[in-house]
Amino acid sequence: MYAMNNITAGKTCEQCGYDLTGLDPEGLCPECGAYRDAWSGKGIAGRGADQLRRGDWLVRLFKVLVLLFLAALSVGLGVMYWSKSGSYTPLVLTGMVSLLFVVSAVVAGVSLFRR
Ligand SMILES: [Zn+2]
């Protein structure tokens, strides 16, 4: 059972900070009775919770990069079409689309630095 209980090693109750090391991953805090689930990180603070937040942060960072990539892609398509046809209309359209992507990326980027 050591391996199973090991998941709570170095973790504390989110509510009261009680050290949950060696306790079952899921259950009620012996100190304050708050529910915890170390598998999902619910009600858990400490090392495991940091890891979960960092994972979430990476996912958001990835979203920002994808949005910036899409913005560059749509501008690229507009420029490509413009250089071939000499028409500005698609460039204006893809420019607006890429602006939307950039705005979304900025909004998502700002949330990266809000903790
Ligand atoms: Zn507690």
Short mmCIF file of C-alpha atoms and ligand atoms in Angstrom, two decimals:
data_model
loop_
_atom_site.label_atom_id
_atom_site.label_comp_id
_atom_site.label_asym_id
_atom_site.label_seq_id
_atom_site.Cartn_x
_atom_site.Cartn_y
_atom_site.Cartn_z
CA MET A 1 0.00 0.00 0.00
CA TYR A 2 3.04 2.27 0.22
CA ALA A 3 2.94 3.14 -3.49
CA MET A 4 -0.70 4.13 -3.29
CA ASN A 5 -0.22 6.29 -0.20
CA ASN A 6 2.92 7.79 -1.69
CA ILE A 7 0.82 10.02 -3.93
CA THR A 8 0.04 12.23 -0.91
CA ALA A 9 3.74 12.60 -0.01
CA GLY A 10 4.66 16.26 0.43
CA LYS A 11 1.06 17.36 -0.12
CA THR A 12 -1.04 19.39 2.25
CA CYS A 13 -4.71 20.17 2.76
CA GLU A 14 -5.73 23.14 0.66
CA GLN A 15 -8.08 24.29 3.40
CA CYS A 16 -5.90 24.19 6.52
CA GLY A 17 -2.41 23.14 5.36
CA TYR A 18 -2.45 19.83 7.25
CA ASP A 19 0.33 17.48 6.07
CA LEU A 20 -1.37 14.64 4.16
CA THR A 21 1.79 12.52 3.70
CA GLY A 22 1.00 8.82 4.08
CA LEU A 23 -2.77 9.30 4.10
CA ASP A 24 -5.15 7.85 1.51
CA PRO A 25 -5.24 9.84 -1.74
CA GLU A 26 -8.97 10.37 -1.38
CA GLY A 27 -10.89 11.18 1.76
CA LEU A 28 -11.54 13.82 4.38
CA CYS A 29 -8.85 15.92 6.05
CA PRO A 30 -8.29 14.68 9.65
CA GLU A 31 -7.75 18.28 10.75
CA CYS A 32 -10.58 20.28 9.16
CA GLY A 33 -12.71 17.64 7.41
CA ALA A 34 -12.28 19.16 3.94
CA TYR A 35 -12.67 16.70 1.06
CA ARG A 36 -9.53 15.88 -0.90
CA ASP A 37 -8.78 13.80 -3.99
CA ALA A 38 -5.07 13.57 -4.65
CA TRP A 39 -5.67 11.79 -7.98
CA SER A 40 -7.30 14.87 -9.47
CA GLY A 41 -5.61 17.39 -7.14
CA LYS A 42 -8.95 18.57 -5.70
CA GLY A 43 -8.49 20.11 -2.24
CA ILE A 44 -4.75 19.49 -2.43
CA ALA A 45 -1.95 22.00 -1.96
CA GLY A 46 1.82 21.53 -2.05
CA ARG A 47 4.02 19.78 -4.57
CA GLY A 48 1.29 17.92 -6.47
CA ALA A 49 -0.88 21.01 -6.81
CA ASP A 50 2.08 22.97 -8.20
CA GLN A 51 2.60 20.28 -10.81
CA LEU A 52 -1.05 20.43 -11.80
CA ARG A 53 -0.95 24.22 -12.14
CA ARG A 54 2.23 24.04 -14.20
CA GLY A 55 0.56 21.53 -16.54
CA ASP A 56 -2.38 23.89 -16.92
CA TRP A 57 0.06 26.76 -17.58
CA LEU A 58 1.77 24.77 -20.35
CA VAL A 59 -1.58 24.03 -21.97
CA ARG A 60 -2.41 27.75 -21.96
CA LEU A 61 1.03 28.64 -23.30
CA PHE A 62 0.49 26.12 -26.09
CA LYS A 63 -2.87 27.77 -26.91
CA VAL A 64 -1.18 31.18 -27.19
CA LEU A 65 1.46 29.74 -29.53
CA VAL A 66 -1.21 28.05 -31.68
CA LEU A 67 -3.18 31.31 -31.91
CA LEU A 68 -0.05 33.25 -32.92
CA PHE A 69 0.75 30.56 -35.47
CA LEU A 70 -2.77 30.84 -36.93
CA ALA A 71 -2.42 34.64 -37.07
CA ALA A 72 0.88 34.34 -38.96
CA LEU A 73 -0.64 31.69 -41.21
CA SER A 74 -3.63 33.82 -42.20
CA VAL A 75 -1.43 36.87 -42.84
CA GLY A 76 0.86 34.63 -44.90
CA LEU A 77 -2.08 33.36 -46.96
CA GLY A 78 -3.29 36.93 -47.55
CA VAL A 79 0.15 38.11 -48.63
CA MET A 80 0.54 35.07 -50.88
CA TYR A 81 -2.80 35.72 -52.55
CA TRP A 82 -2.06 39.44 -52.83
CA SER A 83 1.31 38.85 -54.52
CA LYS A 84 -0.35 36.51 -57.03
CA SER A 85 -3.52 38.44 -57.85
CA GLY A 86 -2.62 41.99 -56.82
CA SER A 87 -5.95 42.25 -55.04
CA TYR A 88 -5.99 43.76 -51.56
CA THR A 89 -9.37 42.31 -50.56
CA PRO A 90 -8.14 38.92 -49.32
CA LEU A 91 -5.26 40.61 -47.52
CA VAL A 92 -7.71 42.85 -45.66
CA LEU A 93 -9.87 39.83 -44.79
CA THR A 94 -7.00 37.63 -43.61
CA GLY A 95 -5.55 40.65 -41.81
CA MET A 96 -8.78 41.00 -39.85
CA VAL A 97 -8.86 37.26 -39.13
CA SER A 98 -5.26 37.33 -37.93
CA LEU A 99 -6.05 40.39 -35.78
CA LEU A 100 -8.74 38.30 -34.08
CA PHE A 101 -6.21 35.53 -33.49
CA VAL A 102 -3.68 38.04 -32.10
CA VAL A 103 -6.31 39.52 -29.75
CA SER A 104 -7.24 35.99 -28.56
CA ALA A 105 -3.54 35.21 -28.09
CA VAL A 106 -3.03 38.40 -26.05
CA VAL A 107 -6.09 37.63 -23.88
CA ALA A 108 -4.84 34.06 -23.34
CA GLY A 109 -1.29 35.38 -22.79
CA VAL A 110 -2.44 37.82 -20.10
CA SER A 111 -4.10 34.94 -18.22
CA LEU A 112 -0.70 33.20 -18.16
CA PHE A 113 0.65 35.90 -15.86
CA ARG A 114 -2.43 36.14 -13.67
CA ARG A 115 -2.12 33.77 -10.76
ZN ZN B 1 -7.62 20.37 6.31
#
